[in-house]
Tab-separated table of C-alpha atoms (C1' of nucleotides) in Angstrom:
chain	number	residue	atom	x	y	z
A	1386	UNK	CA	0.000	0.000	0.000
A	1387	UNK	CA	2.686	2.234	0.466
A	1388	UNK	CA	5.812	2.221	-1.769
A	1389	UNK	CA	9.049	0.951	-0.017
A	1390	UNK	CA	12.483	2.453	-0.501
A	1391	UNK	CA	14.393	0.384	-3.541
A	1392	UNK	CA	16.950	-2.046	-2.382
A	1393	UNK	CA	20.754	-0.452	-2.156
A	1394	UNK	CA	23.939	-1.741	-2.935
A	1395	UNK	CA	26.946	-2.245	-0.317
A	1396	UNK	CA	28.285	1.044	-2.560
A	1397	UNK	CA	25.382	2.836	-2.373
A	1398	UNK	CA	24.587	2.424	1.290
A	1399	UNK	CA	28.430	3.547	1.843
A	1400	UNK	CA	27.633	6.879	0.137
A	1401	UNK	CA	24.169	6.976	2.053
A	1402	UNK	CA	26.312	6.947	4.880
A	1403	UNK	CA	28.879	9.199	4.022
A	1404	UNK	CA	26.279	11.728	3.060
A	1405	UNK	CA	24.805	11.432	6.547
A	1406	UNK	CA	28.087	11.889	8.203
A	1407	UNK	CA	28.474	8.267	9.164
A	1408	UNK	CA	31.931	6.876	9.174
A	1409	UNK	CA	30.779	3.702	7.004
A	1410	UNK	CA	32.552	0.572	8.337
A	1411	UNK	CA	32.395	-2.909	7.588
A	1412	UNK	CA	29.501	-3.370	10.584
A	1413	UNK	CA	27.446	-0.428	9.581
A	1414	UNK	CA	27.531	-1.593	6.013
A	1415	UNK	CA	26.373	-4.989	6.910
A	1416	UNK	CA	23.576	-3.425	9.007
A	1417	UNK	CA	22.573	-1.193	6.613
A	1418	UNK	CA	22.293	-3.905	4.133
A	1419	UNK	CA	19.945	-5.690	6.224
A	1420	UNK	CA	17.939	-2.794	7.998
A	1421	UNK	CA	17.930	-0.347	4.819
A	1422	UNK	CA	16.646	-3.050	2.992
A	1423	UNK	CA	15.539	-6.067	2.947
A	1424	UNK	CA	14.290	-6.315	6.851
A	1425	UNK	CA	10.389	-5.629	7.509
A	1426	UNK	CA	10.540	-3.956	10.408
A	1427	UNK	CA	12.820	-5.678	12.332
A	1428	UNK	CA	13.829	-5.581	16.205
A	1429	UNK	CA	17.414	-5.131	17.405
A	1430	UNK	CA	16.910	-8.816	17.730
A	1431	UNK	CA	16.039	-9.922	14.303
A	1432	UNK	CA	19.112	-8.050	13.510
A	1433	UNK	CA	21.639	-9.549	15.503
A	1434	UNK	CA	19.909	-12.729	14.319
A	1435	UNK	CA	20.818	-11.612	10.737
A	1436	UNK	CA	24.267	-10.353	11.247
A	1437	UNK	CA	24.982	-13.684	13.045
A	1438	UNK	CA	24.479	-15.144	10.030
A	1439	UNK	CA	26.511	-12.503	7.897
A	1440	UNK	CA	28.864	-11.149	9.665
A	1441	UNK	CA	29.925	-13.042	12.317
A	1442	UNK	CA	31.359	-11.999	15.940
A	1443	UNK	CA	29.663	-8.543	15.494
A	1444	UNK	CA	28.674	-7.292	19.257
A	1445	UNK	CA	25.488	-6.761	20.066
A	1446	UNK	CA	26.277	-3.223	21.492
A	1447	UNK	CA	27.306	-2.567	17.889
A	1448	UNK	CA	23.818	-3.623	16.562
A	1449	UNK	CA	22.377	-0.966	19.294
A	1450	UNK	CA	24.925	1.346	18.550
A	1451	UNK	CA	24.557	1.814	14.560
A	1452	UNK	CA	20.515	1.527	15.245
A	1453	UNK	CA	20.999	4.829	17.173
A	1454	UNK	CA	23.366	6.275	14.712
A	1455	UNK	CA	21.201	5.530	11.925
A	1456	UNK	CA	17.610	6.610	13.280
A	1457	UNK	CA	19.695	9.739	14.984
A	1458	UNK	CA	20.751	10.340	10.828
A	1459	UNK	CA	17.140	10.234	10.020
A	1460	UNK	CA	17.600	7.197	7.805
A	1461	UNK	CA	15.724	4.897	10.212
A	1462	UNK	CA	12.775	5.569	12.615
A	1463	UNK	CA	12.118	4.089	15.198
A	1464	UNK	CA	8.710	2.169	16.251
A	1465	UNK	CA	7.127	1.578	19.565
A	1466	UNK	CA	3.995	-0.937	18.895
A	1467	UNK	CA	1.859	-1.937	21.767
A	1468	UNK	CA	2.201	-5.383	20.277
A	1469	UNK	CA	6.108	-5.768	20.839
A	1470	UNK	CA	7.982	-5.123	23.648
A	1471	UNK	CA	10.617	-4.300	21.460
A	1472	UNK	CA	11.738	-1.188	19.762
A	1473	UNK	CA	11.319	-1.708	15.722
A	1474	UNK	CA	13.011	-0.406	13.102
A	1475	UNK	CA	11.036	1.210	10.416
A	1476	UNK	CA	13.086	1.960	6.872
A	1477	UNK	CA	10.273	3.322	5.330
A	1478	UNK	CA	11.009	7.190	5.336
A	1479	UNK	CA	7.401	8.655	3.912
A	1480	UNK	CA	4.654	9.279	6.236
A	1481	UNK	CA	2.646	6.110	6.690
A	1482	UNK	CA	0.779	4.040	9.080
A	1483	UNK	CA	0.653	0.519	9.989
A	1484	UNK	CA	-1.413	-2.232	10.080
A	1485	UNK	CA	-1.397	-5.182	12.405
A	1486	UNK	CA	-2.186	-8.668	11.095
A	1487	UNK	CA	-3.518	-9.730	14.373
A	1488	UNK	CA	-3.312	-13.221	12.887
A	1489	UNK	CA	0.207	-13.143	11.279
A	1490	UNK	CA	1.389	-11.014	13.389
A	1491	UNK	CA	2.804	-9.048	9.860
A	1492	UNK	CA	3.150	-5.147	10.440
A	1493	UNK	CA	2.162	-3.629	7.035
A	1494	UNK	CA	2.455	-0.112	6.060
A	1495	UNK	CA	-0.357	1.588	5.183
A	1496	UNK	CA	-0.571	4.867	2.958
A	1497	UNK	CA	-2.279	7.820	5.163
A	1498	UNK	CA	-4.223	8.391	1.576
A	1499	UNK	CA	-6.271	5.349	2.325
A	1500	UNK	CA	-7.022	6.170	5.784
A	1501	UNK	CA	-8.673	9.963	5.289
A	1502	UNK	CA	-7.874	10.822	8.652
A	1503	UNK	CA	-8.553	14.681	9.362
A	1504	UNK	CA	-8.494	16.179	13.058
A	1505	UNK	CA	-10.836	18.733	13.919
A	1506	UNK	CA	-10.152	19.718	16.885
A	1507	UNK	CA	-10.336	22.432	18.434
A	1508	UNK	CA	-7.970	25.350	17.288
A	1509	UNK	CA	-6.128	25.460	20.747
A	1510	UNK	CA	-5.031	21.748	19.144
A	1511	UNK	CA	-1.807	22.093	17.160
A	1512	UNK	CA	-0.933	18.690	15.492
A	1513	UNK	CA	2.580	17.925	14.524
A	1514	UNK	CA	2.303	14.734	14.017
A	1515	UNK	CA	-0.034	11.550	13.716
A	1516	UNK	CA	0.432	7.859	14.568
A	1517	UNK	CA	-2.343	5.244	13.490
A	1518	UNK	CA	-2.033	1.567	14.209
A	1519	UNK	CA	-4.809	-0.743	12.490
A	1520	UNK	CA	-5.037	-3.840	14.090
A	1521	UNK	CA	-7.259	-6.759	11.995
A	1522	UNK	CA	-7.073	-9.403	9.677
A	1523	UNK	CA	-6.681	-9.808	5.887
A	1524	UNK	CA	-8.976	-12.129	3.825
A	1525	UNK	CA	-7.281	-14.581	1.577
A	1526	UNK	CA	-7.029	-12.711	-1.480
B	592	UNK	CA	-12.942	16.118	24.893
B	593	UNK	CA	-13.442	12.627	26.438
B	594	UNK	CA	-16.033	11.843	28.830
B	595	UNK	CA	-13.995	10.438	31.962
B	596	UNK	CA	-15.859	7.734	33.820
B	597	UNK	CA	-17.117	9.352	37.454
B	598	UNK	CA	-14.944	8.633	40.740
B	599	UNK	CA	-16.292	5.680	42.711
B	600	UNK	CA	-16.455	5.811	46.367
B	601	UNK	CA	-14.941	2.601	48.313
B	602	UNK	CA	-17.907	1.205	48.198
B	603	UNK	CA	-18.748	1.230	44.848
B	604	UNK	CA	-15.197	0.186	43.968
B	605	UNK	CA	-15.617	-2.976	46.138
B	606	UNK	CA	-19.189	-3.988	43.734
B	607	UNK	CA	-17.295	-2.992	40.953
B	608	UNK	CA	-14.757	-5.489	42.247
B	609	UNK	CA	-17.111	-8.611	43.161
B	610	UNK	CA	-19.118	-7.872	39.812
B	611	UNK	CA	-15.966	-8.773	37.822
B	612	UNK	CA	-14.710	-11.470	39.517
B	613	UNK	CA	-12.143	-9.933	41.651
B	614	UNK	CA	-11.569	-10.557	45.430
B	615	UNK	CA	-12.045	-6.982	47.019
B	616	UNK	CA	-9.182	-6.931	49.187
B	617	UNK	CA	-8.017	-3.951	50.658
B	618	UNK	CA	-4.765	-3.053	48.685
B	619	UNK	CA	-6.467	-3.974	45.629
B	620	UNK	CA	-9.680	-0.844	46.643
B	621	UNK	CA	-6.522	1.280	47.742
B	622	UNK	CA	-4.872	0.971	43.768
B	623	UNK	CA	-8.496	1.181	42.611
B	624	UNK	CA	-9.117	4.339	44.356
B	625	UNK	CA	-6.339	6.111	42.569
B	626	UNK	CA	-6.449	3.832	39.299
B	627	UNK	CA	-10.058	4.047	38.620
B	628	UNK	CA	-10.576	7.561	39.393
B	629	UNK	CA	-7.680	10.081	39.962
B	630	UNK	CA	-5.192	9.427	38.155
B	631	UNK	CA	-5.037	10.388	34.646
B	632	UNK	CA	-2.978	7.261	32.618
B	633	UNK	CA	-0.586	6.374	35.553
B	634	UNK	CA	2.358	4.244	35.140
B	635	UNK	CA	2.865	1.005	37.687
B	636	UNK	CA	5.440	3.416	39.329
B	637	UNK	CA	2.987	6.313	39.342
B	638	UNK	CA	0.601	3.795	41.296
B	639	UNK	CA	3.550	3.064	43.564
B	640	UNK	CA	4.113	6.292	44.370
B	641	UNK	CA	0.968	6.980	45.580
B	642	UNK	CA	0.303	3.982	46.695
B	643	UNK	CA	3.244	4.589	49.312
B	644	UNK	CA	1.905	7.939	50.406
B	645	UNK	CA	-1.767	6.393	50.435
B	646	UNK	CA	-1.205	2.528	51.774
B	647	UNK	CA	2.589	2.127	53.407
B	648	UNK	CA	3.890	-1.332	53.391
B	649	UNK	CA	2.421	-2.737	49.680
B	650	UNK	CA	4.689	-4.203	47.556
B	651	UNK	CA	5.442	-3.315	43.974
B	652	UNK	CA	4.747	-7.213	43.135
B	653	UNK	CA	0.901	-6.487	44.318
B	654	UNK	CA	0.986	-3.517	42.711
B	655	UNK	CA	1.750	-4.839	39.105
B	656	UNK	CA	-0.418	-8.116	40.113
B	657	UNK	CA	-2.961	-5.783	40.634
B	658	UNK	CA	-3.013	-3.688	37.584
B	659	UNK	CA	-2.784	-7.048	35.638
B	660	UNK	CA	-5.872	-8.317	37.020
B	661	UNK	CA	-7.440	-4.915	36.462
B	662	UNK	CA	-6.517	-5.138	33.041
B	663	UNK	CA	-7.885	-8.930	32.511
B	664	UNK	CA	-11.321	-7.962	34.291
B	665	UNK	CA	-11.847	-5.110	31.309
B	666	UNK	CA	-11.422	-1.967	34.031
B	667	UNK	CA	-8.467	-0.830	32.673
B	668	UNK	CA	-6.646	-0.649	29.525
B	669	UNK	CA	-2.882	-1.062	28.639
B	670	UNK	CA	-1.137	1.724	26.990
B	671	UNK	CA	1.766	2.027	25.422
B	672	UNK	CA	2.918	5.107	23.436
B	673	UNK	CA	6.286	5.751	21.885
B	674	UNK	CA	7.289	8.345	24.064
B	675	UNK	CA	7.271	6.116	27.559
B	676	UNK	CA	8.999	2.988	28.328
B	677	UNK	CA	6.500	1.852	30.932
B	678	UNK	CA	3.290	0.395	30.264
B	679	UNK	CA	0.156	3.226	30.972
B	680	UNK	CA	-2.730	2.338	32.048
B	681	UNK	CA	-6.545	3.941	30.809
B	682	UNK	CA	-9.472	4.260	32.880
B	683	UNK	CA	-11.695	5.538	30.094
B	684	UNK	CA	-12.958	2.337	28.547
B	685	UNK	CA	-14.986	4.083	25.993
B	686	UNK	CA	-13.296	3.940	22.745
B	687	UNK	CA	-10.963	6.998	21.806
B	688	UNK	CA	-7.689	8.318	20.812
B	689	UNK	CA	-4.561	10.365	22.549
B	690	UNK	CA	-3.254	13.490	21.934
B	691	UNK	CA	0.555	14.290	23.650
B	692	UNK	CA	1.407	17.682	24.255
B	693	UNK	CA	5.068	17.536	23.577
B	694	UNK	CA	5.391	20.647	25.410
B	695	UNK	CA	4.262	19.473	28.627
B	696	UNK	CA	3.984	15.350	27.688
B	697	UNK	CA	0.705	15.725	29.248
B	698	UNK	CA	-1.331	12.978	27.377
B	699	UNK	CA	-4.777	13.785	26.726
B	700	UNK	CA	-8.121	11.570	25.579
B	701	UNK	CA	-9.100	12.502	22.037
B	702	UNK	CA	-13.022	11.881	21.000
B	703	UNK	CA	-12.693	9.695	17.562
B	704	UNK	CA	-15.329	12.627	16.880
B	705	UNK	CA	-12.786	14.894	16.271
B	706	UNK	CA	-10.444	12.764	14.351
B	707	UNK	CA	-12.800	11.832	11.340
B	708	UNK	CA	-10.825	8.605	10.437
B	709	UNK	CA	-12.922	7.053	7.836
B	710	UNK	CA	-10.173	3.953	6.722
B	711	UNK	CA	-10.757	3.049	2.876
B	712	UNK	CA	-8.614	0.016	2.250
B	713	UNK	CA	-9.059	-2.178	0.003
B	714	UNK	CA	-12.017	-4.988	1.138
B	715	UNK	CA	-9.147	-7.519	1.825
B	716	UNK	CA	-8.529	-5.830	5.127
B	717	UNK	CA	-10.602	-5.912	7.978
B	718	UNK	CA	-10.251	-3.877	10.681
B	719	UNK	CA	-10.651	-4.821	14.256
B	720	UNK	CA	-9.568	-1.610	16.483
B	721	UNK	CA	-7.687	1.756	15.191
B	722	UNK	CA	-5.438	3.586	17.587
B	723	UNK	CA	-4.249	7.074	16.852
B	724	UNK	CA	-1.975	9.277	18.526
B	725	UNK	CA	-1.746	13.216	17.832
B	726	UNK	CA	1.213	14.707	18.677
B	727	UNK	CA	1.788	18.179	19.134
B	728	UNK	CA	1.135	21.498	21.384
B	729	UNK	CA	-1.969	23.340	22.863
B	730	UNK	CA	-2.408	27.071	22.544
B	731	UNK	CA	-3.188	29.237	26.432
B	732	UNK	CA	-6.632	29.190	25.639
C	1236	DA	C1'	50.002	8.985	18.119
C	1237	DT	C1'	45.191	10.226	18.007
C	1238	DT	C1'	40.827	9.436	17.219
C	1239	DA	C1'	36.889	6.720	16.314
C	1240	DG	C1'	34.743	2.269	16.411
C	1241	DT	C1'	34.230	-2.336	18.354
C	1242	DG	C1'	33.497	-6.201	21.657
C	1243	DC	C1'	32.574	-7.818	25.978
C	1244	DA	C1'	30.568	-7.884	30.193
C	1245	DA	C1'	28.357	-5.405	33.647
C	1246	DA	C1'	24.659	-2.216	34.757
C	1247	DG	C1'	20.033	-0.279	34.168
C	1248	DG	C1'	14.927	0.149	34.087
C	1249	DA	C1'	10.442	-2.163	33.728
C	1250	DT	C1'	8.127	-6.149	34.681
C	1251	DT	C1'	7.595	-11.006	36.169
C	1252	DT	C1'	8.376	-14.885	38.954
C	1253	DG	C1'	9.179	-18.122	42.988
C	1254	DC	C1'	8.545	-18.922	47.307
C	1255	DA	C1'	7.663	-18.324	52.174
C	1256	DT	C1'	4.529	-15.745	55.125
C	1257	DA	C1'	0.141	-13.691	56.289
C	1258	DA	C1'	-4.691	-13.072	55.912
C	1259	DA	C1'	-9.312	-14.650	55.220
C	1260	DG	C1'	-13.005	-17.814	55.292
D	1416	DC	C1'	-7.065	-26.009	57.884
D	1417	DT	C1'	-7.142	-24.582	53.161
D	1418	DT	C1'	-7.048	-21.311	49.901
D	1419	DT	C1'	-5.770	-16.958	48.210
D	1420	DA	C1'	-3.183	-12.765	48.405
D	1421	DT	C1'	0.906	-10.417	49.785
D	1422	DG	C1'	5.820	-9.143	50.284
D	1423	DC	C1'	10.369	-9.677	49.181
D	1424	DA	C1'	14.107	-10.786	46.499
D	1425	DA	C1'	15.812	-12.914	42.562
D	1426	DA	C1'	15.246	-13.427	37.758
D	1427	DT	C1'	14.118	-11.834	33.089
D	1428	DC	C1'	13.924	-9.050	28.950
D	1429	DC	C1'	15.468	-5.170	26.298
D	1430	DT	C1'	18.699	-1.687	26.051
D	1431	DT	C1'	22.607	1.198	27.512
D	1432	DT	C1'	27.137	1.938	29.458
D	1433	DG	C1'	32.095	1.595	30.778
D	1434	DC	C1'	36.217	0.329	29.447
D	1435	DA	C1'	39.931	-1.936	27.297
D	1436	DC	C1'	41.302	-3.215	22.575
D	1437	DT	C1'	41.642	-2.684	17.638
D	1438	DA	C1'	41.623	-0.235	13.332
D	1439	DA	C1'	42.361	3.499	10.661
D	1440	DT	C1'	44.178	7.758	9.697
DNA sequence: ATTAGTGCAAAGGATTTGCATAAAG
DNA sequence: CTTTATGCAAATCCTTTGCACTAAT
């Protein structure tokens, strides 16, 4: 529903992170690779789980550390969802939403377009921002 | 903008209590007292704290077994919102949304009224429960 | 040499758990 | 007596921190 960011090679995600300011080192590559890319919204966890696999003996501080550095660059945000203890990593950059596959447990992102959501509150209300969460279930097709 | 449910006396709590289930015992009318009433989306170390001032001696353990049971029974609701590590807890079990001033971080109830969310996915979704949070700043008056 | 980045293990906050004691019927 | 609730401390989960070590200028 919404449009996710195009998948980035090791050389791009090196200049995405020069551009940012980021020294770009081996580990933060590898993260990026994963986190800019391919992962659905993944938890510190699911990260370290992935690194494990590609780039072994990476610390776990250095997981949390790059997270930071990257969300603190603006090229990550982070996500709090009542479903997860966890902090989750969101690599979508454009204002969206989410949905909750209550059944799946999926996270989908949701374009704010299809959710025609307009506050009208009072004018002592300044909005800055909005957060939706749909929770539900999708039908087979 | 919210309609808060009316404080209970005691006495009421303790039928409120009994109705759902729940063994009236006296530290679990004290955290009612505050939780049902007063307080305005308290964390478990909110409750604590006045739960110190208000009923020495109680544990934390009783405090969080408490708020669990609260929350099974349907008289309270779990909250949690990006900007707070620790789980909140609702009072207002009518359905509605949350506005934080980031000013303050006070966190006020939001009539659904106001919000005009009309969701327009396609038909393959189906949506169980939306939760919005506005973010942003009130005007003096 | 200096600086920045990494790994490891310990610390931290929020919440839960286990178990012995206390309260209530 | 038996059951249930409470208190306390230890344990757990996620995340951060401190510090020594390595890598790269």
């Amino acid at each position: 529903m919404a449009i996710k960011p195009s998948c980035l090679s090791p050389h791009q995600i090196e200049a995405v992170l020069k551009r940012s300011g980021i020294n770009p080192t081996a580990q933060r590559i590898a993260i990026c690779r994963f986190v800019l890319c391919d992962a659905e919204h993944p938890s510190a966890e699911d990260v370290k789980v992935w690194v494990d696999q590609n780039f072994p003996k990476m610390s776990l501080a250095t997981v949390y550390n790059t997270l930071k550095i990257l969300v603190e660059a603006g090229l990550l945000r982070e996500l709090r969802l009542p479903h997860s203890e966890a902090v989750l990593y969101d690599n979508n950059l454009n204002a969206h939403y989410h949905f909750l596959d209550e059944e799946t447990g999926e996270l989908l992102d949701v374009d704010p377009v299809d959710v025609r959501l307009e506050p009208a509150l009072s004018e002592a209300y300044q909005i800055h921002s909005v957060e939706v969460l749909l929770r539900g279930t999708r039908n087979p097709a």
